[in-house]
Structures are given as structure tokens and as C-alpha cells.
Coordinates of C-alpha atoms and ligand atoms in Angstrom, one line a residue:
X1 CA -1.9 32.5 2.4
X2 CA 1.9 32.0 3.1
X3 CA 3.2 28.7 2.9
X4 CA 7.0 26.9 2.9
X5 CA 8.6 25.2 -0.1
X6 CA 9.4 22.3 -0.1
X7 CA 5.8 21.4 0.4
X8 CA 7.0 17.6 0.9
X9 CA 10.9 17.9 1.5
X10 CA 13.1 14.9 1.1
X11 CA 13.5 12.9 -1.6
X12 CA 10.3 12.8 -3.1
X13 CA 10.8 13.2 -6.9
X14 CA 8.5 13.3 -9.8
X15 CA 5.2 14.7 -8.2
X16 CA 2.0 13.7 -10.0
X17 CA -1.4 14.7 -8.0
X18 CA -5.1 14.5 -8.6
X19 CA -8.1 15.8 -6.9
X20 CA -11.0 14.3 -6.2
X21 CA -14.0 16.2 -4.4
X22 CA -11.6 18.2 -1.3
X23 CA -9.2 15.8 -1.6
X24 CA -5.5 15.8 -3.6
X25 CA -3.4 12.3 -3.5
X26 CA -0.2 12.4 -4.9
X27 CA 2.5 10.3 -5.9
X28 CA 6.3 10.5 -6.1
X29 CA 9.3 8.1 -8.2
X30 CA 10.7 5.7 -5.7
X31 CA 13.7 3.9 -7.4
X32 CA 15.3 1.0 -6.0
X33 CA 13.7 1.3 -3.0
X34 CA 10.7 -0.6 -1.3
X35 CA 7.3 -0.4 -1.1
X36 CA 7.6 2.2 -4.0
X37 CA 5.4 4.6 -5.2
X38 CA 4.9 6.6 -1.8
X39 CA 1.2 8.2 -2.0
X40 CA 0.3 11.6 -0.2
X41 CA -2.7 13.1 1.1
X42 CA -3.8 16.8 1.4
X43 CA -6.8 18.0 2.1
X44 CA -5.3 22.1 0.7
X45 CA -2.2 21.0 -1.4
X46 CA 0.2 22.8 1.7
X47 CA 0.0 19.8 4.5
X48 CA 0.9 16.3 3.1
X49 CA 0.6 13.1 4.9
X50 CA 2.1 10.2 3.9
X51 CA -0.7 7.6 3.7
X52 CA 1.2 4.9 2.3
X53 CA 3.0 3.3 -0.7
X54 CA 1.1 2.2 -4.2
X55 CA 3.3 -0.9 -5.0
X56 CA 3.4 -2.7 -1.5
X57 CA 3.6 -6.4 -3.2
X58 CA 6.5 -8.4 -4.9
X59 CA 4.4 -9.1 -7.3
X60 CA 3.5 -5.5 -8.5
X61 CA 7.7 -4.1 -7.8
X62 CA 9.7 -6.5 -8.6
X63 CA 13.6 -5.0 -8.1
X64 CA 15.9 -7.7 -7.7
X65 CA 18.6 -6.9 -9.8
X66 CA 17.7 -3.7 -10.1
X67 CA 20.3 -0.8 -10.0
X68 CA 20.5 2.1 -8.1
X69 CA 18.3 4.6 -9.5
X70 CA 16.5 2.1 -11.9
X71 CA 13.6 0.7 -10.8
X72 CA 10.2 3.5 -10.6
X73 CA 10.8 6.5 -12.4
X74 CA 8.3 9.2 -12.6
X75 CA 4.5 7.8 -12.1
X76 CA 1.3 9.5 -12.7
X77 CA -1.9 9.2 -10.7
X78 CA -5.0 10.0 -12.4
X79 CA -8.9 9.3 -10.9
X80 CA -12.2 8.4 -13.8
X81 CA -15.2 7.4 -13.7
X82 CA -14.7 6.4 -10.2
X83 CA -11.5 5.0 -10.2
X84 CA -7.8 5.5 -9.4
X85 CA -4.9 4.5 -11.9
X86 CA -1.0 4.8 -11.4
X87 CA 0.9 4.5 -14.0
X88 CA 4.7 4.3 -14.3
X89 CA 8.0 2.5 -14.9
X90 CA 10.4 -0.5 -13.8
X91 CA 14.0 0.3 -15.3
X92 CA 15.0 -3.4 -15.4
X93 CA 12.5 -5.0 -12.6
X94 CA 11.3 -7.5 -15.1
X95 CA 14.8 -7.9 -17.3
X96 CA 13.2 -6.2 -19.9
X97 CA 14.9 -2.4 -20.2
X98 CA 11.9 -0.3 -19.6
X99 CA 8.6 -2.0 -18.4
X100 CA 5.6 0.8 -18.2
X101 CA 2.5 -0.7 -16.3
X102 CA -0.6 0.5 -14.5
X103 CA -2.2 -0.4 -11.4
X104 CA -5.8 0.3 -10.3
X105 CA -7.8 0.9 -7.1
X106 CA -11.3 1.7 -6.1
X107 CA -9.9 3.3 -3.1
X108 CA -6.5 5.4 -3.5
X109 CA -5.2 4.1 0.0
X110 CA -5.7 0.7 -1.8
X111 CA -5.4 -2.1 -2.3
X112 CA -4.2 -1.7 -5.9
X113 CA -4.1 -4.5 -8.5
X114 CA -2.1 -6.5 -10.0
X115 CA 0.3 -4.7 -12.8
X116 CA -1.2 -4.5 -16.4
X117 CA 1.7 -4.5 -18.5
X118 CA 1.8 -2.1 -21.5
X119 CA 3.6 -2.8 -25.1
X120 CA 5.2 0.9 -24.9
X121 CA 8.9 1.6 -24.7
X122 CA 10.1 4.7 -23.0
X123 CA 9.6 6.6 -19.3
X124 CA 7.3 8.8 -17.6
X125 CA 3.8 7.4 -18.9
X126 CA 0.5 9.2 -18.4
X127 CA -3.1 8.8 -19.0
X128 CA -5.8 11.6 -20.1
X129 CA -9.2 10.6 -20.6
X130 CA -10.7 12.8 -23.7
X131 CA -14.5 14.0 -23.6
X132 CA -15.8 11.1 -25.2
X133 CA -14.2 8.6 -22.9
X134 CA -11.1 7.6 -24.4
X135 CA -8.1 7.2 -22.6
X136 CA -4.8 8.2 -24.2
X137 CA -0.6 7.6 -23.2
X138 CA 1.5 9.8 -23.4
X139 CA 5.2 9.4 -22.9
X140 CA 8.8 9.6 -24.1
X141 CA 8.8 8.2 -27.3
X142 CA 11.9 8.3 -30.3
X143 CA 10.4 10.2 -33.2
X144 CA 11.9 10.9 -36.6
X145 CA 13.5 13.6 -35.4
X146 CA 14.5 12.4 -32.0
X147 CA 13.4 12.5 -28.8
X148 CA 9.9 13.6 -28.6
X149 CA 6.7 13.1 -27.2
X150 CA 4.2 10.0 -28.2
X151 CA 0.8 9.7 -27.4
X152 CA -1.5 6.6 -28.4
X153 CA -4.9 5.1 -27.0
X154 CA -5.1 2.0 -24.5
X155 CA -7.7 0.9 -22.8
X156 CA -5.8 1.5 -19.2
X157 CA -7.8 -1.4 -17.6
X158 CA -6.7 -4.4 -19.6
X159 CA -3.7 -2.6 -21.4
X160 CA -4.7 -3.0 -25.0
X161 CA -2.9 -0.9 -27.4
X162 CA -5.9 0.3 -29.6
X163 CA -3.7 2.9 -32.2
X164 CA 0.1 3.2 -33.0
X165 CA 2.2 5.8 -31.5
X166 CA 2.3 9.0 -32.6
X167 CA 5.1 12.0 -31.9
X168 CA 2.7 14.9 -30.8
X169 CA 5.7 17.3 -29.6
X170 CA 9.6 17.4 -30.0
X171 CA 9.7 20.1 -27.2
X172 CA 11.2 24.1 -27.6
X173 CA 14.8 22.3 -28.5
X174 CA 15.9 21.5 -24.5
X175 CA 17.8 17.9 -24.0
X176 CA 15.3 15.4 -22.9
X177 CA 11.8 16.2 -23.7
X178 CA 10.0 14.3 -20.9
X179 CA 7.6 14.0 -17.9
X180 CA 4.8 14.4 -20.4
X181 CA 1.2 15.4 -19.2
X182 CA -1.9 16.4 -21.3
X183 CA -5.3 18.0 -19.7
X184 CA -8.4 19.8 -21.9
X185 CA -9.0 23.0 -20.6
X186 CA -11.4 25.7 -21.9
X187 CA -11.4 23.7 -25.3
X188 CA -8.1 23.5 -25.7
X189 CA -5.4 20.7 -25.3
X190 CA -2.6 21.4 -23.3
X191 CA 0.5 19.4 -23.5
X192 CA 3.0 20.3 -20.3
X193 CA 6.4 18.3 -20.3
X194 CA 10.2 18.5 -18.7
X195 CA 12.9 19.6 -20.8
X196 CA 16.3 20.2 -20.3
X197 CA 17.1 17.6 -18.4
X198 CA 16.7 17.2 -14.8
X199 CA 19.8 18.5 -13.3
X200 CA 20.7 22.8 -13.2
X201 CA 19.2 23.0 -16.9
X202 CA 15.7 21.7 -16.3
X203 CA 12.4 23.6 -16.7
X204 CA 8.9 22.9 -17.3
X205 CA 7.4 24.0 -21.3
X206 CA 3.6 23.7 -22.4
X207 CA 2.1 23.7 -25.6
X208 CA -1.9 23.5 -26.9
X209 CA -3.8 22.5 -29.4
X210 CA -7.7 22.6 -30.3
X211 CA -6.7 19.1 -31.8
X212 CA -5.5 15.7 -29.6
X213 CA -3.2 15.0 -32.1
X214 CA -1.9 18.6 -32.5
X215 CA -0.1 20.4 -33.9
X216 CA 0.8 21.9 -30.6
X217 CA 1.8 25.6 -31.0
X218 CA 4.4 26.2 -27.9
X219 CA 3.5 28.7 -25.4
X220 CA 5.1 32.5 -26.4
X221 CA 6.7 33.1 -22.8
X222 CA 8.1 29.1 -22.3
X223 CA 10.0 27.9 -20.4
X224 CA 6.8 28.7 -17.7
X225 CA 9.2 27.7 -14.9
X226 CA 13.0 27.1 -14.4
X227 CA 15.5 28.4 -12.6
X228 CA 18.7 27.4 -14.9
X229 CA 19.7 30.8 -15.1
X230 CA 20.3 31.4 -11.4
X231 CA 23.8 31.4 -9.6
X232 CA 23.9 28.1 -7.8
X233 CA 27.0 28.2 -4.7
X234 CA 26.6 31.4 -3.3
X235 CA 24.1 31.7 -0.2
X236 CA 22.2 33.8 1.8
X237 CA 24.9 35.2 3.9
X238 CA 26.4 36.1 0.3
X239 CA 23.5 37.3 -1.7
X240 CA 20.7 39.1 -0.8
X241 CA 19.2 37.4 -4.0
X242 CA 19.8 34.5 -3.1
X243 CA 16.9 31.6 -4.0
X244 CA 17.8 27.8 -2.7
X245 CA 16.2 25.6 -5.3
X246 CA 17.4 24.9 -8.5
X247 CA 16.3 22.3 -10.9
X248 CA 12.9 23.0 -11.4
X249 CA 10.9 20.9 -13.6
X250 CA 9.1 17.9 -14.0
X251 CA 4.8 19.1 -12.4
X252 CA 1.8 18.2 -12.9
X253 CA -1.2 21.0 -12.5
X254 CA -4.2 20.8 -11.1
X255 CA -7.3 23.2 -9.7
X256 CA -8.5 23.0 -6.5
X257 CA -12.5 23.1 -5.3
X258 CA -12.5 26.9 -5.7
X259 CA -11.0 27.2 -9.6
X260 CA -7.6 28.2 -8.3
X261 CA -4.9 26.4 -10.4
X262 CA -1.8 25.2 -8.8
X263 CA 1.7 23.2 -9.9
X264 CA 3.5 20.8 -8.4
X265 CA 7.1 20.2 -9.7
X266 CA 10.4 19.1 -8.2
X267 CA 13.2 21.2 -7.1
X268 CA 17.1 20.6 -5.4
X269 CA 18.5 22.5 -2.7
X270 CA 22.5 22.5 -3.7
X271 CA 24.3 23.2 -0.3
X272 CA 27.7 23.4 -1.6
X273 CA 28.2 25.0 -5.2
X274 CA 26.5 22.5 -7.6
X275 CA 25.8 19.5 -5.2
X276 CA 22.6 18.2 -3.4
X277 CA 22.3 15.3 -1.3
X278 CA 18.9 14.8 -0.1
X279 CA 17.3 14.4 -3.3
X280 CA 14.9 16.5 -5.7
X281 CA 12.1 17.5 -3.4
X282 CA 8.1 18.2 -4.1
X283 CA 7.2 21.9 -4.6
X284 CA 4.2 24.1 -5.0
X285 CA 3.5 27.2 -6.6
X286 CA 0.5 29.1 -7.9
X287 CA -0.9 29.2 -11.3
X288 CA -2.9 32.1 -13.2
X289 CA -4.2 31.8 -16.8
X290 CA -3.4 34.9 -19.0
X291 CA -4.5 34.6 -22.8
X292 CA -5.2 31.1 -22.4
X293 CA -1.8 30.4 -21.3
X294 CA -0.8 29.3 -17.5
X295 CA 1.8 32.0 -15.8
X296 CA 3.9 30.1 -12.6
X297 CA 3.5 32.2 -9.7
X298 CA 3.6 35.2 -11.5
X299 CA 6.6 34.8 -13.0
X300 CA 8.5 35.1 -10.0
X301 CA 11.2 32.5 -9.2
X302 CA 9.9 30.2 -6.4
X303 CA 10.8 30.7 -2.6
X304 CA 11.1 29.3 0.3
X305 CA 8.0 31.4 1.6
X306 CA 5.4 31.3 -0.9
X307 CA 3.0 33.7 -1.0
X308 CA -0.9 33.0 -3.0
X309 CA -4.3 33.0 -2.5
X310 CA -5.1 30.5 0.3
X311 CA -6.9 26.7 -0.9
X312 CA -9.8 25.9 0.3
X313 CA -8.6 23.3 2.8
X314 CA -6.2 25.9 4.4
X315 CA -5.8 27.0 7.9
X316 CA -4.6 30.2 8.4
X317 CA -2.4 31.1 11.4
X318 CA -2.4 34.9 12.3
X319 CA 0.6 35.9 10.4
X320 CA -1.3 34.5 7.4
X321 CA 0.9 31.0 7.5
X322 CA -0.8 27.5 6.4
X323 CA -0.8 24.9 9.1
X324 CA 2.0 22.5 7.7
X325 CA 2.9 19.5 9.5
X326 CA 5.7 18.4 11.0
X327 CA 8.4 15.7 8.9
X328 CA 10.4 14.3 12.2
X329 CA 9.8 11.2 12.9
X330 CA 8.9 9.2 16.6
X331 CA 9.1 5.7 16.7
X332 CA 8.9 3.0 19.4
X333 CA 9.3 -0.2 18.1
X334 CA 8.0 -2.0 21.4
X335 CA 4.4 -0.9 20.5
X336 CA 3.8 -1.7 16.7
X337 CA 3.7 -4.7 14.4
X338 CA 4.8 -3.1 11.2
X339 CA 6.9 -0.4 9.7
X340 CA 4.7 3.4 9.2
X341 CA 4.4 4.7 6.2
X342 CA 7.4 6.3 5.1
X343 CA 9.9 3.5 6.6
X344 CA 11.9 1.9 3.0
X345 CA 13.8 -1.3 2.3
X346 CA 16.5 -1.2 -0.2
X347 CA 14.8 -3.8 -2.6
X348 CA 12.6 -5.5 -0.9
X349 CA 13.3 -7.8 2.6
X350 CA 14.2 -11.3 3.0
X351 CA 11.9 -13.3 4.6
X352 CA 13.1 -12.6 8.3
X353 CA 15.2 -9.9 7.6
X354 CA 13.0 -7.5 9.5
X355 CA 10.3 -8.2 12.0
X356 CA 8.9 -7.3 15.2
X357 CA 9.6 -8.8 18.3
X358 CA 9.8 -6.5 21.2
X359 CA 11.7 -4.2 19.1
X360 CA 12.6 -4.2 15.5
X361 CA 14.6 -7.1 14.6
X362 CA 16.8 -6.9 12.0
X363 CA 18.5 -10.1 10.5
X364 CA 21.7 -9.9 8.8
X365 CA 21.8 -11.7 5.3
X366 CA 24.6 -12.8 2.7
X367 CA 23.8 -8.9 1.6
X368 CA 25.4 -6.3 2.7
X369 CA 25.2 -2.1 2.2
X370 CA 28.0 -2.5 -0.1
X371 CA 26.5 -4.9 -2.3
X372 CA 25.6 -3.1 -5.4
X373 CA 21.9 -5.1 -6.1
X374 CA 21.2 -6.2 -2.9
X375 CA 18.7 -6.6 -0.5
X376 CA 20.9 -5.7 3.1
X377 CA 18.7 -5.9 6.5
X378 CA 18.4 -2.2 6.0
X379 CA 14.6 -0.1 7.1
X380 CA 15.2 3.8 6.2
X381 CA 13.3 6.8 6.1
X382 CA 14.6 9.9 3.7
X383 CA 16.5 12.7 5.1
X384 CA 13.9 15.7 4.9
X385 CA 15.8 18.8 6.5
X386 CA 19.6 19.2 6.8
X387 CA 19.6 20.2 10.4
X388 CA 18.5 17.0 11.8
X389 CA 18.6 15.3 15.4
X390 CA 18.4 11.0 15.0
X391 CA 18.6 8.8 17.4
X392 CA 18.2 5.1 17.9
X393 CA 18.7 2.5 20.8
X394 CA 19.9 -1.1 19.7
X395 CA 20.9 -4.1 21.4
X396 CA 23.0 -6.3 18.5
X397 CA 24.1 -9.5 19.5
X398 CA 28.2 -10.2 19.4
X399 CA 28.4 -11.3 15.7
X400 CA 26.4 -8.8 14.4
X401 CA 27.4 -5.3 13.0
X402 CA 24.3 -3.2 13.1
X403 CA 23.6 0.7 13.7
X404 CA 22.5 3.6 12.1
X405 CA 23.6 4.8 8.4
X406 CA 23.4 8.0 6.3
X407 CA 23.1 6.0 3.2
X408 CA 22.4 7.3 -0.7
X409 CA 23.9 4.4 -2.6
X410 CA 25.6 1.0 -1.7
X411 CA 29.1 3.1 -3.2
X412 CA 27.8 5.9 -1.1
X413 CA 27.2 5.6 3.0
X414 CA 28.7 6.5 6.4
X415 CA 27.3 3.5 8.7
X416 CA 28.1 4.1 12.1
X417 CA 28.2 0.3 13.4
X418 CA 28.4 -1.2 17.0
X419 CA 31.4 -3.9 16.8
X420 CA 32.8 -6.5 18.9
X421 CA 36.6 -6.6 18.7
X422 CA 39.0 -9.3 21.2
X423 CA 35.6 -9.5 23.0
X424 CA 34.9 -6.1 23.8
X425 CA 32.0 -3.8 21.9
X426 CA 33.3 -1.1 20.1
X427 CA 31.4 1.3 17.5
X428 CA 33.1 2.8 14.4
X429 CA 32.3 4.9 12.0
X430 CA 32.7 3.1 8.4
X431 CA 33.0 5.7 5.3
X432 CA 32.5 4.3 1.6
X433 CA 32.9 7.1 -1.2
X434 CA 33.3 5.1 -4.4
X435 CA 35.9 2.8 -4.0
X436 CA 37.5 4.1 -0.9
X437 CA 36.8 3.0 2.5
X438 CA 37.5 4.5 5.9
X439 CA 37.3 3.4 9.5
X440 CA 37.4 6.0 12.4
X441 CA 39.2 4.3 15.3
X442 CA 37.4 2.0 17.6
X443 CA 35.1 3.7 20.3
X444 CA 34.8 1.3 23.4
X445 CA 31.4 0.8 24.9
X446 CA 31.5 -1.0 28.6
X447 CA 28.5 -3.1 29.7
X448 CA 26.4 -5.4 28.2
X449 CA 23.4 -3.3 27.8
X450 CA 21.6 -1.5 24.9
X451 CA 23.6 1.6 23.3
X452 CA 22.6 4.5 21.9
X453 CA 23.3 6.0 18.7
X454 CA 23.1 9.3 17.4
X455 CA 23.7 11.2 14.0
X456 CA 23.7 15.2 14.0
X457 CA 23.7 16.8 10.8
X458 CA 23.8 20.4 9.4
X459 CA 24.0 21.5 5.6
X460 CA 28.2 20.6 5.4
X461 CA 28.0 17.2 7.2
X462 CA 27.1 14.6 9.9
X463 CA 28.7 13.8 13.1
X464 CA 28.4 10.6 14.8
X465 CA 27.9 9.8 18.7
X466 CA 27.6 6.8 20.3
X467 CA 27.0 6.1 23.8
X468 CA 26.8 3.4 26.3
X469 CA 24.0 3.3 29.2
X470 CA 25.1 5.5 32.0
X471 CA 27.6 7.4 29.9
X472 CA 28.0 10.4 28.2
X473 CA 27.7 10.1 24.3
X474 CA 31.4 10.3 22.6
X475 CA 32.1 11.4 18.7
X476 CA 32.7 8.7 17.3
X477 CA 33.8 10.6 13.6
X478 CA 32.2 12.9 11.3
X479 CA 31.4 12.8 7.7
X480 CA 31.0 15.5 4.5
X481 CA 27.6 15.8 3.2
X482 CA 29.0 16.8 -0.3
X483 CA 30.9 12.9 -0.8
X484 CA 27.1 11.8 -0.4
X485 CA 26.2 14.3 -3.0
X486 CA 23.8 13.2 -6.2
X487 CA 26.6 14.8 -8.3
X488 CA 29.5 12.9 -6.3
X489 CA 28.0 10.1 -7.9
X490 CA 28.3 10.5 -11.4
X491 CA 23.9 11.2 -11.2
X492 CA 21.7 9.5 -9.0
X493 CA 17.7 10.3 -9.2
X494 CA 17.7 9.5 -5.1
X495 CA 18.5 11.1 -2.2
X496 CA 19.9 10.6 1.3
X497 CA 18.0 8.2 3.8
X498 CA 18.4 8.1 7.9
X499 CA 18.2 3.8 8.5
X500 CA 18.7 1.2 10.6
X501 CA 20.9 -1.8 9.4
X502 CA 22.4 -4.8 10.4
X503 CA 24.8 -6.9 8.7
X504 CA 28.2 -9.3 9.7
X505 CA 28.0 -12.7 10.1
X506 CA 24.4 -14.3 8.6
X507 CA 21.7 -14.9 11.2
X508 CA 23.0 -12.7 13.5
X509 CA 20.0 -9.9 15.1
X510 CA 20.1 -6.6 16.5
X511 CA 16.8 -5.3 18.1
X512 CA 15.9 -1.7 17.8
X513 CA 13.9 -0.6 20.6
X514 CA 13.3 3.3 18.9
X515 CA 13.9 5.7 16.5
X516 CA 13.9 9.3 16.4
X517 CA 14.2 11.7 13.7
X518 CA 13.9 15.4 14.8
X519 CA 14.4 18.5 12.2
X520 CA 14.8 21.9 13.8
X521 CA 13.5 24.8 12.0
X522 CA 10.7 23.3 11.2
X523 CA 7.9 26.2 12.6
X524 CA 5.0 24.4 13.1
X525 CA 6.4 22.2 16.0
X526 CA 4.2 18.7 15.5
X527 CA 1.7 17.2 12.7
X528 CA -0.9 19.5 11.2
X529 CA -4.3 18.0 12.1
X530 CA -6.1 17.5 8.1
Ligands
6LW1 C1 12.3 10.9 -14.7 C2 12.4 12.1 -15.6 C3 13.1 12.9 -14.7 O1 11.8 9.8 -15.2 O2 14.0 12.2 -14.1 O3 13.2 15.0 -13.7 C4 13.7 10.9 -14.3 N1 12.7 14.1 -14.5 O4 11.2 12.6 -16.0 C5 13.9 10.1 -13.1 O5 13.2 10.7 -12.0

């Protein structure tokens, strides 16, 4: 089978899957943004559907106050005895530093319950049931030594802490040992983690153990995947060589229905030199056991075009291709009652900041997508390709400033907003790159009608149309894709979102009527049927 990485592109960091019977769900860090914990669904690991978010209540993600990139880092899912449980994170979402909970669910497209807090400092938290039925955590943990791996056992469905924390594994010597995951397999236990850090340096290590508790012998040929030694900046034009992911780290394994064993792991695709913008991105590669040790995709960097033996699920097309499905996105806001799947607030809404009434309403607030904790009227969904088509038809009224944004951070956005100025509408393109601001010059827009907006983007930037009813669309201004770069920012853990916002004066509305999001390049030209 041939298949195309990224297998879920966009900012979808973190991947953590399970299988149950001929299905995989998996889960990805969400951050500031809301409902978090998106959840896929594949029925052969190659053609994921969103199916919905974990944490869809208040009470189970509370952000306010939270930073950009606190909030859910790295979650695992896991299914026993039965059940579903994802644990994670909240970076400061109950004023405590760190909180790591777990949620439960008979069925994985939920509902899920309430959090059950844990007593455990540290990040990236998961669960591994033993033979006999005992569930252990493992996570980052502060050993003697330093940063390291700690495992103890809970009870995951009340919480209770039933042994102290132990350092299991300090790791082959790379910065921040981390994303931690243990499975038993032919006897032995195998402890897979992060190291290096999750920006050029970062790789994926294992160790094993006929013991729980160790001690772990570290795998003869780690790191088992990484690409920290490759060239980032030049491209293909350049280099024959050349491979577009770096950053490789932080998976999860797991077998599907036929004993083949698979990894999924994040990777970046820098665009210019060493900066990314639309976030670390799910992968997939192939995994073969040799000595009782698991080889990545036979050693082999990983590629766009994958090549392995085909999962069971798979459909094959005649040049040996898996059906993938398609990430654009169609929306008319006339015909439904609630954001898809795959739609994000920045923190949760106000009450009224976004409903349905013949259209998406959104309603601005005191908060706007400069303020640094806020909640701003804002409804996203991630950038997943760079060359992208969006478009969206608004009607705001005159004290509003609403439109359409490339936004990563609230210090990092291009909004391109319909204005009124001495009584006429106007749109503008508004630039923030950390503390400097930039407004294109006024665009006018006659009538009284709706007005459509349009972003194009390609791997260097974005350019920006607006256009009345009846008229020709006009470029409004263009923008950089590298000032909207993870590394512009000093490190986020996010990536660039497509959304719809609406801000100015409080109360004031704009009604969306549609949204499109269209990638070209993408082969398979519409949703894969599962
Ligand atoms: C996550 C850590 C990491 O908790 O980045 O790449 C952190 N890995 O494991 C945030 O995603």
C-alpha cells in the first residue's frame, strides 16, 4: 500500500491511538483552544475522520486564563475492560501549574465524564494496564538525577494514588525525556518516550524490561526515529534528497487486526529554513520487530509517499494508493445548528458570542484577537495544506469589525476586517507580529449587501481579497507566512488556524452565511467513504 504523510495534516500534535476490534480512535493536544482534545476515527490507520472533541464541557476544560500554548498538552487514549480513558494535562486551567486528569467513556464518541483529578505533577500522562489488572502512570517525573520518567499505580477510575512514584528511565541523555508510553509485548516491557525536545532535535527512544519496574536496558540502534540530522531550508527544487518533515517524535504504536505494527508520531514541515507555521502534524509509518526490538519503517527516513504492507481496512486504488480523504472544508451556515467537528473557539465562547440564526452569528465581546487570555467572538478550523483556497460571505453590521483571520496567536494574526469609515464600508487588512501593527489602506466596498472574503495562500504567504456583490474581488494586502511561524514566536506548540471573527464595538453581529476551505493537491478530490 502507498499512502501520504501527513496522515492527519494541520495542527494535530501529540498523537495517541488505540484499537479496538477494526477500529483505531485517536487523539491529539489541543492547547488553548476549544472543545480540546480532537478525537479521530480510522477504520485502516491511512483515512481519518474527525468525529469530535473529548473535552466538549466547561466543566472538563476549563482555560480561562490560560496562555497560549498552555492549556492540553499531549493526551493518551487507552480502551480496558470495555472502557475508554483519556488522560492528559491543563497547564494552568485550574490555577494550579500542571493539573493531569482522566476522563472516561463507554462509548469513545462520548459522552465522557466528569475529570478525575490526579495528585501527579508533570506532563504527558499515560495508562498501561499489566496482566493482572493493574493500571499504572507513567509521565514526566524529576528524579534524582533529573528529568526522567515516573511510573506509579492509580486506580484510573476514582484517581487514587495506590504506590509512590518511581523514576523507571532517565532516557539515552537527550533534553526532555517525555511523551512516555509503556506496552507488554512478547513478555517483555517496553518503555517508548520523546527525547530531545520537540523542535529540530527531537526523536522517539524505547527501552524494555522483563520487569515493570525495570531496569530498562535501552534499545542498541536508538534513537528508532528522528530526523535531527537532516538539512532543514533547502527544498526539492534544491536537493534531490530532500525530505519535508523534521521534528519527529512524540508516537504511540499499535498493531492492527492482522499483527502488523504501526507508529504514529508528529512531524513539522519547515517552509522557509527553520520555520513552520501550521503546526506539528500526525504521521504514520510502519513498524517491524527484529530481535525483539521495533525498526521504524525500515530505517528509512519517513516521506511524503509512504510505502508498507497495506491494513486491513485499506482500499487500494490501481496505482496501489490508500483511499485518503479529503481535509477542505464546505460549510453553509443557513442549514445547521451547531459548529462540525473540527470548528475551534479560542477558550471557550461567551454566552451569545456564537450562534445560529440564519447564518453564523458572531457577537463581539470586551475581548478581542489581541487580547492575550481572551475569549474573542472567533470559530476557526486549522490550516491543513499550504496551498489553500478560503472563502466566506458575511453581512456585519456598521459597528462591527468582523472577517476572516490567519490567526496562530493573539501577538500573531493577519485579520482581514470589513470596516465602516465616514460612513462608508471599507475592508483592511490588519497585521500584528509581536508588538508591531500594520494596516493596508482602506479598500472601499459600495452597496449595502453581503461581501465576500477571500484568503489565498501558498508555502511563503497569504494574500487577501475582498469583494463587494456584483464586483470583481480586489487585493486588499498580502502577508508572510514566516512572521506567523512557531519559531517567530519565541515556541508555540500550535499552529495556524483559517476563522471567522468579529470584534469592535460590544454587541455588535456579523452573520456568516458560509465558509469554504479548499486545499489543492490534495489527490483524492472529496472524503474517503470508511
Ligand atoms: C508535549 C511534549 C511535547 O507535552 O510537546 O513533542 C509538548 N512533545 O511531549 C506539548 O505538545
Amino acid at each position: 500500500m502507498k499512502y501520504r504523510n501527513p496522515v492527519i495534516p494541520g495542527f494535530y500534535p501529540d498523537p495517541s491511538v488505540c484499537r479496538v476490534g477494526e477500529d483505531f480512535y485517536l487523539v491529539n493536544s489541543s492547547f488553548e483552544f476549544f472543545p480540546g482534545v480532537p478525537l479521530y476515527h480510522s477504520r485502516d490507520l491511512v483515512n481519518w475522520r474527525q468525529a469530535g472533541h473529548v473535552l466538549t464541557r466547561e466543566s472538563q476544560l476549563p482555560l480561562a486564563g490560560v496562555r497560549a500554548s498552555g492549556g492540553i498538552y499531549a493526551p493518551t487514549i487507552r480502551e480496558h475492560a470495555g472502557r475508554y480513558y483519556m488522560i492528559t494535562t491543563n497547564i494552568g486551567g485550574w490555577h494550579t501549574g500542571a493539573q493531569n486528569f482522566i476522563v472516561h467513556a463507554q462509548d469513545p464518541l462520548g459522552p465522557w465524564s466528569e475529570p478525575v483529578l490526579l495528585d501527579q505533577e508533570g506532563i504527558d500522562p499515560s495508562l498501561f494496564w499489566d496482566d493482572d489488572e493493574a493500571c499504572y502512570y507513567v509521565g514526566t517525573h524529576q528524579g534524582e538525577k533529573g528529568s526522567c520518567i515516573g511510573q506509579f499505580q492509580l486506580d484510573p477510575d476514582t484517581g487514587a494514588r495506590l504506590t509512590e512514584t518511581r523514576p523507571i528511565w532517565y532516557g539515552t541523555g537527550g533534553k526532555c525525556p517525555e511523551g512516555p508510553h509503556m506496552y507488554k509485548i512478547g513478555g517483555w516491557y517496553y518503555l517508548m518516550i520523546a527525547e530531545g525536545g520537540t523542535e529540530y532535535g527531537h526523536m522517539e527512544t524505547i527501552a524494555r524490561s522483563r520487569q515493570l519496574w525495570g531496569p530498562f536496558e535501552s534499545c542498541p540502534h536508538n534513537p528508532i526515529l528522528t530526523h535531527r540530522n537532516l538539512m532543514p531550508g533547502f527544498d526539492a527544487m534544491l536537493d534531490p534528497d530532500y525530505v519535508e518533515f523534521q521534528g519527529t517524535g512524540h508516537a504511540d504504536l499499535v498493531e492492527d487486526s492482522a499483527g502488523g505494527w504501526w507508529l504514529v508520531f508528529h512531524a513539522i514541515r519547515p517552509t522557509q529554513g527553520q520555520l513552520h507555521h501550521i503546526g506539528r502534524e500526525t504521521m504514520l509509518a510502519p513498524v517491524e520487530w527484529v530481535d525483539g526490538w521495533p525498526v521504524v519503517n525500515g530505517g528509512q527516513l519517513i516521506q511524503a509517499v509512504m510505502e508498507a504492507k497495506a491494513t486491513p481496512g485499506a482500499r487500494l486504488d490501481s496505482q496501489g494508493f490508500a483511499a485518503q480523504g479529503s481535509f477542505s472544508v464546505e460549510e453553509d451556515f443557513t442549514q445547521v445548528q451547531a459548529l462540525p467537528a473540527g470548528w475551534a473557539h479560542l477558550r471557550g465562547q461567551k454566552p451569545g458570542g456564537c450562534r445560529f440564526e440564519q447564518g453564523l452569528v458572531l457577537t463581539a465581546g470586551e475581548d478581542s484577537l489581541d487580547s492575550p487570555l481572551g475569549s474573542p467572538s472567533f470559530a476557526g478550523v486549522r490550516q491543513r495544506q499550504f496551498l489553500a483556497f478560503v472563502e466566506t460571505e458575511l453581512l456585519p453590521q456598521p459597528e462591527a469589525q468582523a472577517g476572516l483571520t490567519v490567526f496562530h496567536t493573539h501577538q500573531h494574526h493577519y485579520d482581514l476586517t470589513l470596516v465602516q469609515r465616514d460612513g462608508q464600508r471599507a475592508a483592511l487588512l490588519r497585521k500584528r507580529v509581536c508588538d508591531m501593527v500594520t494596516e493596508s489602506a482602506l479598500v472601499p466596498l459600495p452597496g449595502e449587501g453581503p461581501v465576500t472574503l477571500q484568503i489565498h495562500s501558498d508555502k511563503q504567504g497569504y494574500r487577501f481579497f475582498a469583494k463587494a456583490q456584483g464586483q470583481e474581488p480586489v487585493l486588499v494586502g498580502q502577508g508572510l507566512s514566516q512572521l506567523l511561524s512557531t519559531e517567530v514566536m519565541a515556541g508555540t506548540f500550535t499552529g495556524c488556524f483559517f476563522g471567522l471573527f468579529c470584534q469592535g464595538q460590544p454587541g455588535a453581529q456579523a452573520r456568516f452565511s458560509r465558509f469554504t476551505c479548499r486545499y489543492s493537491g490534495e489527490e483524492s478530490g472529496g472524503p474517503a467513504p470508511q
